[in-house]
Coordinates of C-alpha atoms in Angstrom, one line a residue:
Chain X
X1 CA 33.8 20.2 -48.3
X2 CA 32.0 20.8 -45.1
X3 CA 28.2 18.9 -45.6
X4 CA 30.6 16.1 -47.2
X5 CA 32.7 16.0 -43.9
X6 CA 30.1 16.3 -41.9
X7 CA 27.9 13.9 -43.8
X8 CA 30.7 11.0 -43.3
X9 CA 31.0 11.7 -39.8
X10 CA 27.5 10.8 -39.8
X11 CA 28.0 7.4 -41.9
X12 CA 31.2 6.4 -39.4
X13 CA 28.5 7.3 -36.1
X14 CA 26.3 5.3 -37.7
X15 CA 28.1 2.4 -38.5
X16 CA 30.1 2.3 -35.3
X17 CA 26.9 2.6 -33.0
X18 CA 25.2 0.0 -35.3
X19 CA 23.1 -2.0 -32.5
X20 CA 21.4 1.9 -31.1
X21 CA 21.2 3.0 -34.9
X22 CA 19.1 0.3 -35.3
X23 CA 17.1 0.4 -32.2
X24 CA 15.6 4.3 -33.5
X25 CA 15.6 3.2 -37.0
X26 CA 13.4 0.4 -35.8
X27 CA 11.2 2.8 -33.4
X28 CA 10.7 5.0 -36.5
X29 CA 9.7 2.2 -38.6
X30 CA 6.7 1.4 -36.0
X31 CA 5.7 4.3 -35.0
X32 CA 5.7 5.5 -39.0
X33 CA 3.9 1.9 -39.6
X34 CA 0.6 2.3 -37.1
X35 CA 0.6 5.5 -38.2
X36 CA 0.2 5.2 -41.5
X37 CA -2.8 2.6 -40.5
X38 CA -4.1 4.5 -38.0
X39 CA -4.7 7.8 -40.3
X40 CA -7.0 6.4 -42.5
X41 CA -8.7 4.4 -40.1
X42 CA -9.5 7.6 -38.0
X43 CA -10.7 9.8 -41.0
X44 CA -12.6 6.8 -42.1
X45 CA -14.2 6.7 -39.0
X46 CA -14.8 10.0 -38.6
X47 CA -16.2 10.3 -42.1
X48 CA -19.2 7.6 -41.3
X49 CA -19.8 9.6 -38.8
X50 CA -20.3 13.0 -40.3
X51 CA -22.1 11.4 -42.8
X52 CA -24.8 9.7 -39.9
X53 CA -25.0 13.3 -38.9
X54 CA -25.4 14.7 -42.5
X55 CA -28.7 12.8 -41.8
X56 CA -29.8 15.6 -39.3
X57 CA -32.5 17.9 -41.0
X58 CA -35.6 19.6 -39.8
X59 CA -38.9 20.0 -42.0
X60 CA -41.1 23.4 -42.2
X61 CA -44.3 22.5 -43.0
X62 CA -46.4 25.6 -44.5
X63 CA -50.0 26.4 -43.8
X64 CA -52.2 24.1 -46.6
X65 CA -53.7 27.8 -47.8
X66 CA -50.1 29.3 -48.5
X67 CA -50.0 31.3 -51.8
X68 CA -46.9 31.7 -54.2
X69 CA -46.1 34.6 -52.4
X70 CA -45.7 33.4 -49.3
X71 CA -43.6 30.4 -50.2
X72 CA -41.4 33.2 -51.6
X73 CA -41.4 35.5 -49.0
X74 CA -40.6 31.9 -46.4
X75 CA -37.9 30.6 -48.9
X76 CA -35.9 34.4 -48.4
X77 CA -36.3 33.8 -44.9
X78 CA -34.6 30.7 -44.2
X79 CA -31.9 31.5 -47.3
X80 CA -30.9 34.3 -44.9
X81 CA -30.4 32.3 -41.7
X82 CA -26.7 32.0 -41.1
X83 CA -27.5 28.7 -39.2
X84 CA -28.8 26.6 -42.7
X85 CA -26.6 25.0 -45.1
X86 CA -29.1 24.3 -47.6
X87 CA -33.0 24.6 -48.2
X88 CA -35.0 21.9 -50.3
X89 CA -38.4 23.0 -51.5
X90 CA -40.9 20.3 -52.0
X91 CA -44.3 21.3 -53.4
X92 CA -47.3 19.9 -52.0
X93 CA -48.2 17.9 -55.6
X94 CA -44.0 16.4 -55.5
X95 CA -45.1 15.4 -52.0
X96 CA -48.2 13.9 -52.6
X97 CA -46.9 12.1 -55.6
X98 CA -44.1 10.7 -53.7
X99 CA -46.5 9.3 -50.8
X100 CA -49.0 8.5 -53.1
X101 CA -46.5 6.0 -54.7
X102 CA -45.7 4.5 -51.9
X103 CA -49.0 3.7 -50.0
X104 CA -51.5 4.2 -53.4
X105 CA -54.7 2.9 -51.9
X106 CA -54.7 4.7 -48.7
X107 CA -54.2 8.2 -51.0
X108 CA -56.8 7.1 -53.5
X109 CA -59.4 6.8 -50.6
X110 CA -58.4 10.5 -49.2
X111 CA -59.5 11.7 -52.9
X112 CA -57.5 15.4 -52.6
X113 CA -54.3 16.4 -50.7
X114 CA -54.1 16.8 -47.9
X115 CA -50.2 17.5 -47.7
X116 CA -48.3 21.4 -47.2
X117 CA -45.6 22.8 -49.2
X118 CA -42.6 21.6 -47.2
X119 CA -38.8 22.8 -46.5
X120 CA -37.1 20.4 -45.8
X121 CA -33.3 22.3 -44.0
X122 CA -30.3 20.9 -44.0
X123 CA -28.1 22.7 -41.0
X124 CA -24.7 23.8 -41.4
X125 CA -23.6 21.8 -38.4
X126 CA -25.7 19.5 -37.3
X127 CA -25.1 20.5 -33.6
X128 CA -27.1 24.0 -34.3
X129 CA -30.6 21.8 -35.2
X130 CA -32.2 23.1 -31.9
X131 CA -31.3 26.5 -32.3
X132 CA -32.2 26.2 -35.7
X133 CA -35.9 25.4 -34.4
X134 CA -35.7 27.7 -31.8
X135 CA -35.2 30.8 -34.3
X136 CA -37.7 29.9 -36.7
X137 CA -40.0 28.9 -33.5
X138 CA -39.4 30.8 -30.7
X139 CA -41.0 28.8 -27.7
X140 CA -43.5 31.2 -25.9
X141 CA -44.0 32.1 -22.5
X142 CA -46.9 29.3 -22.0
X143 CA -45.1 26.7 -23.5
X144 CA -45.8 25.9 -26.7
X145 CA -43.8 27.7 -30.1
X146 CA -44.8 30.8 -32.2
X147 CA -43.8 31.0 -35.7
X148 CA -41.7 33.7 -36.9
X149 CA -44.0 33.8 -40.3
X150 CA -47.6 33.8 -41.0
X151 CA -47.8 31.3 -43.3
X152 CA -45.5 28.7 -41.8
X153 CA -47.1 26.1 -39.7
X154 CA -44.8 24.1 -37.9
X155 CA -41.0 23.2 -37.4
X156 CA -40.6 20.0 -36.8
X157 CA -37.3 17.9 -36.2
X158 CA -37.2 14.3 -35.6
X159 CA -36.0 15.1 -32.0
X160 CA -35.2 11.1 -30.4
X161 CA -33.3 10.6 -33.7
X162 CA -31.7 13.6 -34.1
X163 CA -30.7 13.1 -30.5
X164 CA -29.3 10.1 -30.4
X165 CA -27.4 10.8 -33.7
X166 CA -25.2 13.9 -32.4
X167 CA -24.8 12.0 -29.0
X168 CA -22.8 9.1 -30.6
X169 CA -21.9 10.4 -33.0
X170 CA -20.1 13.1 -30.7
X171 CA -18.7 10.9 -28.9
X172 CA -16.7 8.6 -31.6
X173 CA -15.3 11.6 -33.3
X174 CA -13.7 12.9 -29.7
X175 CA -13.0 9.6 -28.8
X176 CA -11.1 9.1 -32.4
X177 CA -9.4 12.6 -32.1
X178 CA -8.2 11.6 -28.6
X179 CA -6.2 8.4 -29.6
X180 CA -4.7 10.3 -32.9
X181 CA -3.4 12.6 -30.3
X182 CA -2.0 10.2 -27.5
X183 CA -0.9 8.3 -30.7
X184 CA 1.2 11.0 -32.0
X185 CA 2.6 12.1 -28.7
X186 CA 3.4 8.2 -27.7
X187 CA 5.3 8.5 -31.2
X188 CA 7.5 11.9 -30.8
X189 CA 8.3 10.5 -26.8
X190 CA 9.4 6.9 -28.4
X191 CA 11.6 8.1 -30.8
X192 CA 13.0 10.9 -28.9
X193 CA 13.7 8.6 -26.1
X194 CA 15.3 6.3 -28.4
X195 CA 17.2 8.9 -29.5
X196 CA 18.3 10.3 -26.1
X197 CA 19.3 6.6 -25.3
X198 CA 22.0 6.2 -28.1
X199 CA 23.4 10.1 -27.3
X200 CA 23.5 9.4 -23.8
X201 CA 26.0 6.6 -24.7
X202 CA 28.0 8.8 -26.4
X203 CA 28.2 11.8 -24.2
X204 CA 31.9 11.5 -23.6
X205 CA 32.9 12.1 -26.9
X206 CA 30.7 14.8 -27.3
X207 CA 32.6 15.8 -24.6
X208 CA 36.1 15.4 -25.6
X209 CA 34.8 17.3 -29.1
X210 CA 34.0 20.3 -27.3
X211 CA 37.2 20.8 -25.2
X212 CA 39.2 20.1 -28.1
X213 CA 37.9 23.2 -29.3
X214 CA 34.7 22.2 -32.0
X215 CA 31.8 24.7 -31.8
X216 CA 28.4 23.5 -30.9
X217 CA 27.5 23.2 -34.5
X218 CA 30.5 21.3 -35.5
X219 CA 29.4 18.4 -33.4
X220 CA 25.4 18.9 -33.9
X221 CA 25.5 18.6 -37.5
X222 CA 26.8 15.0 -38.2
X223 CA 23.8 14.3 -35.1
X224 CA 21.1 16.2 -37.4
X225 CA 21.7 14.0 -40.7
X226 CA 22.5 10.7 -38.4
X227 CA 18.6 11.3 -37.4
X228 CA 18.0 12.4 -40.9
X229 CA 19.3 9.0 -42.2
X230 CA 17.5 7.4 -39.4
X231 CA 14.0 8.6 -40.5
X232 CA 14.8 8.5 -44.2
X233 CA 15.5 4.6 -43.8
X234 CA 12.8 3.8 -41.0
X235 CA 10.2 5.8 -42.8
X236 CA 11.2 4.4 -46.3
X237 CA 11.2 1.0 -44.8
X238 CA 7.4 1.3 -43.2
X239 CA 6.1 3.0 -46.1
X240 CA 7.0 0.1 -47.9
X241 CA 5.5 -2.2 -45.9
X242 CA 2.2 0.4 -46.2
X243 CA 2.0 0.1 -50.3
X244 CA 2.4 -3.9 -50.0
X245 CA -0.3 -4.1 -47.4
X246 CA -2.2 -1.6 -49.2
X247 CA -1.8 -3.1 -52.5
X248 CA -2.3 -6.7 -51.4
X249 CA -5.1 -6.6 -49.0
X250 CA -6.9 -2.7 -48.9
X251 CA -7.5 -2.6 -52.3
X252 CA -9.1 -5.6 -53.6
X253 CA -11.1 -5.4 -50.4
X254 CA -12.5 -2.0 -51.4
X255 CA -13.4 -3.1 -55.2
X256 CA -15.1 -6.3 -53.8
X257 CA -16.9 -4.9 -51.3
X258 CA -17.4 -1.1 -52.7
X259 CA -17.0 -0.6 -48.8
X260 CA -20.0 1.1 -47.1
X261 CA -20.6 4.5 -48.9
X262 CA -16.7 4.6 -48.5
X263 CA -16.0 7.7 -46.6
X264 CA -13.0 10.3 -48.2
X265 CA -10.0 8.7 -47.0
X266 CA -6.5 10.8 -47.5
X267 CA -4.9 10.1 -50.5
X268 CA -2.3 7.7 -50.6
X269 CA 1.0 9.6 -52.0
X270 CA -0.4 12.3 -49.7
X271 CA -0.4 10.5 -46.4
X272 CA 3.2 8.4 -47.2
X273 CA 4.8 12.1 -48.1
X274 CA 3.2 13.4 -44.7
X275 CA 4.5 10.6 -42.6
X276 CA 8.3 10.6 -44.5
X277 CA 8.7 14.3 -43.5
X278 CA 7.3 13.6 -40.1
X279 CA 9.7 10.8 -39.6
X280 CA 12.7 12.6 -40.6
X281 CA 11.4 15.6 -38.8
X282 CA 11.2 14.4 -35.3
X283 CA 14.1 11.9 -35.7
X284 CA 16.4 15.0 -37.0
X285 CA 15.1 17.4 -34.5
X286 CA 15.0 14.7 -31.7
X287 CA 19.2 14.5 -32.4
X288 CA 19.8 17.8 -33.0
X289 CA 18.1 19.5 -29.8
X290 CA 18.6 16.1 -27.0
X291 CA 22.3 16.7 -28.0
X292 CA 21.7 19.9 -26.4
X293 CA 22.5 19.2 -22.7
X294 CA 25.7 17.3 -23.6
X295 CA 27.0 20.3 -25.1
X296 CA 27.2 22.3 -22.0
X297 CA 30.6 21.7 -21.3
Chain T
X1 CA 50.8 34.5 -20.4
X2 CA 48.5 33.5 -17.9
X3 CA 47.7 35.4 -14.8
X4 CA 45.5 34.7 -11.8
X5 CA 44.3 37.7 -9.4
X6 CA 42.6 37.3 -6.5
X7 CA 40.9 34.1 -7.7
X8 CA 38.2 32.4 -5.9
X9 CA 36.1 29.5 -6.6
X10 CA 33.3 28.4 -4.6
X11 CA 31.1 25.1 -5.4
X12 CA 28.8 26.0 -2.1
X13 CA 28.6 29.4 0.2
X14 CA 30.7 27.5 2.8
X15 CA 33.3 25.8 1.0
X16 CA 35.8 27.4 -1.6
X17 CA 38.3 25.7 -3.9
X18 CA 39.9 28.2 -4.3
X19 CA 40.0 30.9 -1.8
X20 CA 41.8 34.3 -3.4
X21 CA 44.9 33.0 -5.1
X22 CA 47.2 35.0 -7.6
X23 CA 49.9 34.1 -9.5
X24 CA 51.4 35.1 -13.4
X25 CA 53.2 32.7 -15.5
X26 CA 55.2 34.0 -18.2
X27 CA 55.6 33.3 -22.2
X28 CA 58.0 30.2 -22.6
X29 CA 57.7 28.7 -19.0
X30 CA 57.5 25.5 -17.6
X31 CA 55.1 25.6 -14.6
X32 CA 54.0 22.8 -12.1
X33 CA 51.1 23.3 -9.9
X34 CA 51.0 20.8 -7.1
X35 CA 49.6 20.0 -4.0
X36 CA 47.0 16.9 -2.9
X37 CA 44.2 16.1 -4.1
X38 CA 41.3 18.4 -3.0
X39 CA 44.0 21.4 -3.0
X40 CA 42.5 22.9 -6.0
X41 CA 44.9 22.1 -8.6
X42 CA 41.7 20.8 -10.8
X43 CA 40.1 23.8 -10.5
X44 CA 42.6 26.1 -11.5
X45 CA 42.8 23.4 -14.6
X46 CA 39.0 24.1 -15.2
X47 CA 39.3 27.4 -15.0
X48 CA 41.5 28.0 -17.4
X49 CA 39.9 26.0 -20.0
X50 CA 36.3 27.6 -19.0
X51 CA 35.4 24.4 -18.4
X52 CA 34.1 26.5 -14.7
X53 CA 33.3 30.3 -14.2
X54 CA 35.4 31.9 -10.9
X55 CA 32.7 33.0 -8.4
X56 CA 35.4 36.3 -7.4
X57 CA 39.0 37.9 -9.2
X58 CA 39.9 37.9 -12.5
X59 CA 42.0 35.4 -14.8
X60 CA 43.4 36.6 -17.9
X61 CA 45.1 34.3 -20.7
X62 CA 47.7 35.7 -23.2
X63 CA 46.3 39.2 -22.5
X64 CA 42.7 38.1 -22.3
X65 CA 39.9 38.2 -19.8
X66 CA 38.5 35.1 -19.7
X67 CA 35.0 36.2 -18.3
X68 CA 34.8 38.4 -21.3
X69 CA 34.6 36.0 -23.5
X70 CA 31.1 34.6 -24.4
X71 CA 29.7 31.4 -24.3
X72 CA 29.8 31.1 -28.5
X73 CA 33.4 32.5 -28.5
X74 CA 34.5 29.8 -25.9
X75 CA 35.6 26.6 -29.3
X76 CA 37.2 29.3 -30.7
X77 CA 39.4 30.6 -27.4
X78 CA 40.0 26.8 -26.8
X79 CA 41.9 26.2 -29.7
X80 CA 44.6 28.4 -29.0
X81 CA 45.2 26.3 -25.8
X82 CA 46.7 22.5 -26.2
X83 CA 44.8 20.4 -22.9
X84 CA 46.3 17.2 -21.8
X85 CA 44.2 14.9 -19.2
X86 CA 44.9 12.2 -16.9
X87 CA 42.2 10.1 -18.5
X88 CA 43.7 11.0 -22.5
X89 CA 40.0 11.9 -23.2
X90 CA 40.6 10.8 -27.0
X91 CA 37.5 9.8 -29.2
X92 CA 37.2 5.9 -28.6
X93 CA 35.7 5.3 -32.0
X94 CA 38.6 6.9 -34.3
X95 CA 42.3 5.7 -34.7
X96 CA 45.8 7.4 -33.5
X97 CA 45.7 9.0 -36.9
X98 CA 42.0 10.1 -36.7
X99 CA 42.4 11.2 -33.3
X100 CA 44.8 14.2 -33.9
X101 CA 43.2 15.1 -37.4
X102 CA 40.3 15.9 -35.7
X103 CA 41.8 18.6 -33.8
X104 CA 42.3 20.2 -37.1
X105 CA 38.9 19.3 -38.7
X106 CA 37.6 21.7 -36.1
X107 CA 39.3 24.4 -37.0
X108 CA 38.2 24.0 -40.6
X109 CA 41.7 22.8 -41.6
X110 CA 41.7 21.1 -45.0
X111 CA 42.6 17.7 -45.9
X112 CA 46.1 18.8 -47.6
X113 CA 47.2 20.8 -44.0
X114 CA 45.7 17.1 -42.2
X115 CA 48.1 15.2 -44.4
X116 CA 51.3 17.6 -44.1
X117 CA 50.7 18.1 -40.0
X118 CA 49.7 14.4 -38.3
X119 CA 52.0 12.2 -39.3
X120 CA 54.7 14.7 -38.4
X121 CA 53.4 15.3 -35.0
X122 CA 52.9 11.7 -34.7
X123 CA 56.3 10.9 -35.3
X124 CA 57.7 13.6 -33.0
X125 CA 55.5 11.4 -29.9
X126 CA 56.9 8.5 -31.4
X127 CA 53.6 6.6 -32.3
X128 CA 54.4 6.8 -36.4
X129 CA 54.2 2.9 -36.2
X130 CA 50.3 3.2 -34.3
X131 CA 48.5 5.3 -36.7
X132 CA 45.6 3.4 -37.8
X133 CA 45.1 1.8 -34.2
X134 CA 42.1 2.6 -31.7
X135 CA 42.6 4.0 -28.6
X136 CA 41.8 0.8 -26.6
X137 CA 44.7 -1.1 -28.4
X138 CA 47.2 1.2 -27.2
X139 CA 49.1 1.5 -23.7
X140 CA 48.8 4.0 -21.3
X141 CA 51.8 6.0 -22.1
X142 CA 51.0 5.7 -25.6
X143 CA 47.3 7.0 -25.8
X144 CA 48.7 10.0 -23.6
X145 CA 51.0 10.4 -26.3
X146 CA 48.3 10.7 -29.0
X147 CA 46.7 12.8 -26.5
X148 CA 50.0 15.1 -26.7
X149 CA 50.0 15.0 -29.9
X150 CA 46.2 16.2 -30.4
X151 CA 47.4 18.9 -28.2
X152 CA 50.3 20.2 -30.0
X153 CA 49.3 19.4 -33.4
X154 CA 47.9 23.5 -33.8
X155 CA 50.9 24.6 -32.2
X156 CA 49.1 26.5 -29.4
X157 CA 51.6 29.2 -27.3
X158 CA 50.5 27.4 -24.6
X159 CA 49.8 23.5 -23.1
X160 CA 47.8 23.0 -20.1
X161 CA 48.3 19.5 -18.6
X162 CA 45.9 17.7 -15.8
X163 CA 47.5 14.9 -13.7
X164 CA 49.3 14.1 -17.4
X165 CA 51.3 11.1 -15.7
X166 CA 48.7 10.4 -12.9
X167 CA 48.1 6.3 -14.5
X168 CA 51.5 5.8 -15.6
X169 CA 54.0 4.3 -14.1
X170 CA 57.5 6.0 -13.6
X171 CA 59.4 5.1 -16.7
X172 CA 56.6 5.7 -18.7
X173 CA 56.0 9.2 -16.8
X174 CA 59.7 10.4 -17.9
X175 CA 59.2 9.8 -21.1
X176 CA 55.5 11.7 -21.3
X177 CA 57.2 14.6 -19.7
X178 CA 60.4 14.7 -22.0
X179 CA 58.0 15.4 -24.7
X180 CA 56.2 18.1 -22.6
X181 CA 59.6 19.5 -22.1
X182 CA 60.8 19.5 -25.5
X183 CA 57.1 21.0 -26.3
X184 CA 58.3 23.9 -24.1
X185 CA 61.5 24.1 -25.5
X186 CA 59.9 25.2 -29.0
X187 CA 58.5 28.2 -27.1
X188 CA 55.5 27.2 -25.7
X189 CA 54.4 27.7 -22.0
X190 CA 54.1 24.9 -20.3
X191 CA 51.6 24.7 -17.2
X192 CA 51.8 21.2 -15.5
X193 CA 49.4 20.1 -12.6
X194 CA 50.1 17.0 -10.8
X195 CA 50.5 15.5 -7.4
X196 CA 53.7 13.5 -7.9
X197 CA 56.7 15.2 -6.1
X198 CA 59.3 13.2 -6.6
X199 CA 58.7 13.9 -10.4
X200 CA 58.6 17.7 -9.7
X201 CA 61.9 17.7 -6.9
X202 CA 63.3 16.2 -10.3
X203 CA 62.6 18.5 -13.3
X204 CA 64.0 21.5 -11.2
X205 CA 61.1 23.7 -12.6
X206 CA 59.4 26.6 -11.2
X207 CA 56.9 24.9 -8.8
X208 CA 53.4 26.7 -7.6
X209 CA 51.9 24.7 -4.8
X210 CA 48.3 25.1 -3.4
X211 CA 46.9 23.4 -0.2
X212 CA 43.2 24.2 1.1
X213 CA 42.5 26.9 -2.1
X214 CA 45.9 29.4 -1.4
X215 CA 49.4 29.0 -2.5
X216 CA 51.7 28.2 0.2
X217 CA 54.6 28.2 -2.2
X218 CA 55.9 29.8 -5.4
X219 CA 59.4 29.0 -6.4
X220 CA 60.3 30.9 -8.8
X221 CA 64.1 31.6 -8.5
X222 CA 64.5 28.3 -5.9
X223 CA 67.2 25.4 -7.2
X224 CA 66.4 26.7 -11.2
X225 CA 67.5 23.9 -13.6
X226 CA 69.4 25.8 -16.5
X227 CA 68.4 25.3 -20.1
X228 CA 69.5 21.9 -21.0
X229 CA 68.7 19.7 -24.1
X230 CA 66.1 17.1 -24.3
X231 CA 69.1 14.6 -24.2
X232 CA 70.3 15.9 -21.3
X233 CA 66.4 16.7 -19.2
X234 CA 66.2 12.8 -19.8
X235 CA 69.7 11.5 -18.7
X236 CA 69.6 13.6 -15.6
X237 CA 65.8 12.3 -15.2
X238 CA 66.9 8.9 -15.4
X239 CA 69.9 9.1 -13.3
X240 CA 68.0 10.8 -10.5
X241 CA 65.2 8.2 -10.5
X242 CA 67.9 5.5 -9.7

């Protein structure tokens, strides 16, 4: 009997404060709506850009007399840096037929090879290249690097490149994870305020409840599943809006165009069940704890 | 029922409210508390309902210490107290018939005990014709009637009323305070604040007046009208007015 009592005081709120109803039904529906476009953009964004920086890699080039053994004894070495996500090994003949294919006549006039036995290093995180180098190379006192094995050679990273990739990079992911943040803060303050506004109007009679003798709960409830509904409907509402957009423009976009090495995205169920229970979250707990200082009576 | 020792309010460390007052009202009494505005007649009010915390002296309520109750307990100690306003505080957004069920909807009382109680307190303020009207289309007189009635409709041993006929007019204000007197005639104490005199020189009722924060007068065996019926409170009401 209670949740249905409570749930029609709720309706009758909702019906007789129909003009600020709608005002945080509305805010919800917006905020839920560039939300919903603003996710995938972000991860999409932030996706190109790790995969720029997948591009980050640093070649050990072997002495040209290394035996068997020592490619072995190298290969164990960099397996067992913490640092390095993966190891390629490419043999001085898969190198030489590579180059040879593409420039044949300068490699038929060298006669033999003249190429090393290679790893080619892939770093965990792209930001630990130069410490990376620096470990299998230590730089010595006058300047120039010592290797940390006999038989390797050199380590060598393509340093401008490598630069200039983790410097922008860098900068679009922060850049990108700043504005989800301000985004999703600018969201919670909208609707709260909303909220706030359409209590504040009706601080009297949460007023009057209280010194006729209703508990704090009593009068919160019917607040909590006004916001409830609020959300439900904005949220519903905007993620509708989502699947046409999505439906009619996103997706015949993306099987025309096979967009660029399209980056993971979130999936889309996924991200309209996140935003549903984030709308009806916030508008709920926005009622439920801004009713707060009207209770103190 | 209620008693008042050595009360003191202060809103700021150089001006009190109420400055040490004491008084006991007892089970089946009907009490004014006058004096002008400022006196401290509103506070006493708030008091009582906790509405405000005393800053000194102790006030106790049908046996019970009112600072010893806690915050959560303070819906529940409510209840057992009918509270009439000068402004009717009823819910804008309900009707007459709304209004007073509501009372009982907080107290978790069912729809069967909502359909057997309101529309016989309604008819005993005389509003069974304005049930399913909102506040704003009623009179004055009438919305403190529904106001009443909220009050009342629990049957609480005791009714505590704030400047109840302070925007009526004086026809209006005799017939608001017949009801509060045939309330109290049922048994329960009665505790009226209000600044009209002439009303008070007329009911003949023990009379508590406060000026500056004390009491300057307590009349409790002064010109004592005897137990008369609602009939007759009104007729000698009336005839006095004239």
């Amino acid at each position: 009997m209670k949740p249905v009592f409570f749930l029609r005081e709720a309706l009758r709120a909702l019906k007789r404060n129909a003009i600020p109803s709608f005002a945080a039904m509305a805010t919800v529906l917006v905020t839920v709506l560039v939300l919903g476009v603003f996710i995938p953009v972000v991860q999409a964004t932030t996706g190109a850009a790790n995969e720029v920086r997948g591009k980050v890699i640093a070649d050990v080039y072997l002495k040209t007399d290394a035996q068997q053994k020592d490619v072995d004894r190298v290969e164990r070495v960099l397996k067992s840096e913490p640092m390095i996500k993966s190891v390629e090994f490419i043999s001085k003949d898969a190198a030489y037929k590579t180059e040879r294919e593409r420039n044949p006549k300068a490699y038929e006039l060298l006669g033999s090879n003249p190429l090393p036995d290679t790893f080619r290093i892939t770093p965990g995180n792209p930001d630990d290249i130069a410490k990376i180098k620096d470990a299998l190379a230590p730089e010595a006192a006058g300047g120039g690097r010592t290797v940390i094995d006999p038989a390797i050679d050199e380590v060598r990273n393509r340093e401008e490149d490598t630069n200039k990739i983790l410097a922008v990079t860098g900068v679009v992911k922060i850049t990108m994870a700043l504005l989800a943040g301000l985004l999703g803060v600018a969201s919670m303050l909208l609707i709260a305020n909303t909220i706030r506004l359409s209590l504040y109007a009706r601080r009297r009679e949460v007023e009057v409840m209280k010194l006729v003798g209703a508990t704090d709960w009593f009068i919160r409830w019917p607040f909590v599943l006004e916001g409830v509904i609020v959300g439900l409907v904005g949220g519903v509402l905007a993620i509708a809006l989502l699947a046409v957009v999505k439906i009619a423009v996103v997706d015949p976009l993306a099987a025309d165009f096979a967009l660029i090495a399209a980056p993971d995205t979130i999936d889309f169920p996924l991200l309209i069940g996140l935003l549903l229970v984030a709308a009806v979250a916030v508008s709920s707990l926005g009622s439920g704890l801004s009713l707060r200082k009207f209770l103190r009576v | 029922m209620i008693s008042f020792s050595g009360v003191e309010k202060r809103y700021s460390a150089t001006d009190s409210a109420l400055d040490g007052i004491s008084f006991d009202i007892f089970p089946g009494e009907f009490v004014f508390l006058v004096g002008h505005s400022g006196s401290g007649k509103s506070t006493a009010m708030k008091l009582l309902i906790k509405e405000l915390e005393p800053t000194a002296g102790e006030i106790r309520v049908a046996g019970r210490d009112l600072q010893k109750i806690p915050r959560p307990r303070v819906p529940y100690y409510r209840r057992n107290l009918g509270v009439i306003f000068q402004d009717y505080k009823l819910l804008p957004n309900r009707t007459v018939y709304e209004n007073v069920a509501y009372a009982l909807q907080v107290t978790g009382g069912g729809r069967r005990e909502i359909r057997d109680k309101v529309p016989d307190i309604l008819r005993l303020t005389g509003l069974s014709t304005k049930l399913h009207n909102y506040p704003d289309q009623l009179s004055g007189g009438e919305q403190q009637r529904v106001a009443i009635a909220r009050a009342f409709v629990n049957h609480p041993p005791l009714l505590i009323a704030d400047e109840p006929t302070g925007n009526l007019d004086p026809e209006t204000s005799i017939g608001i305070m017949q009801l509060l007197y045939r309330i109290n005639q049922t048994g329960t104490t009665v505790l009226v604040a209000t600044h009209d005199v002439s009303m008070v020189d007329k009911m003949r009722r023990r009379v508590i007046e406060l000026s500056e924060g004390r009491i300057v007068r307590d009349e409790q065996s002064a010109a004592y009208a005897a137990a008369e019926s609602t009939r007759e409170f009104a007729i000698r009401m009336r005839s006095a007015q004239g």
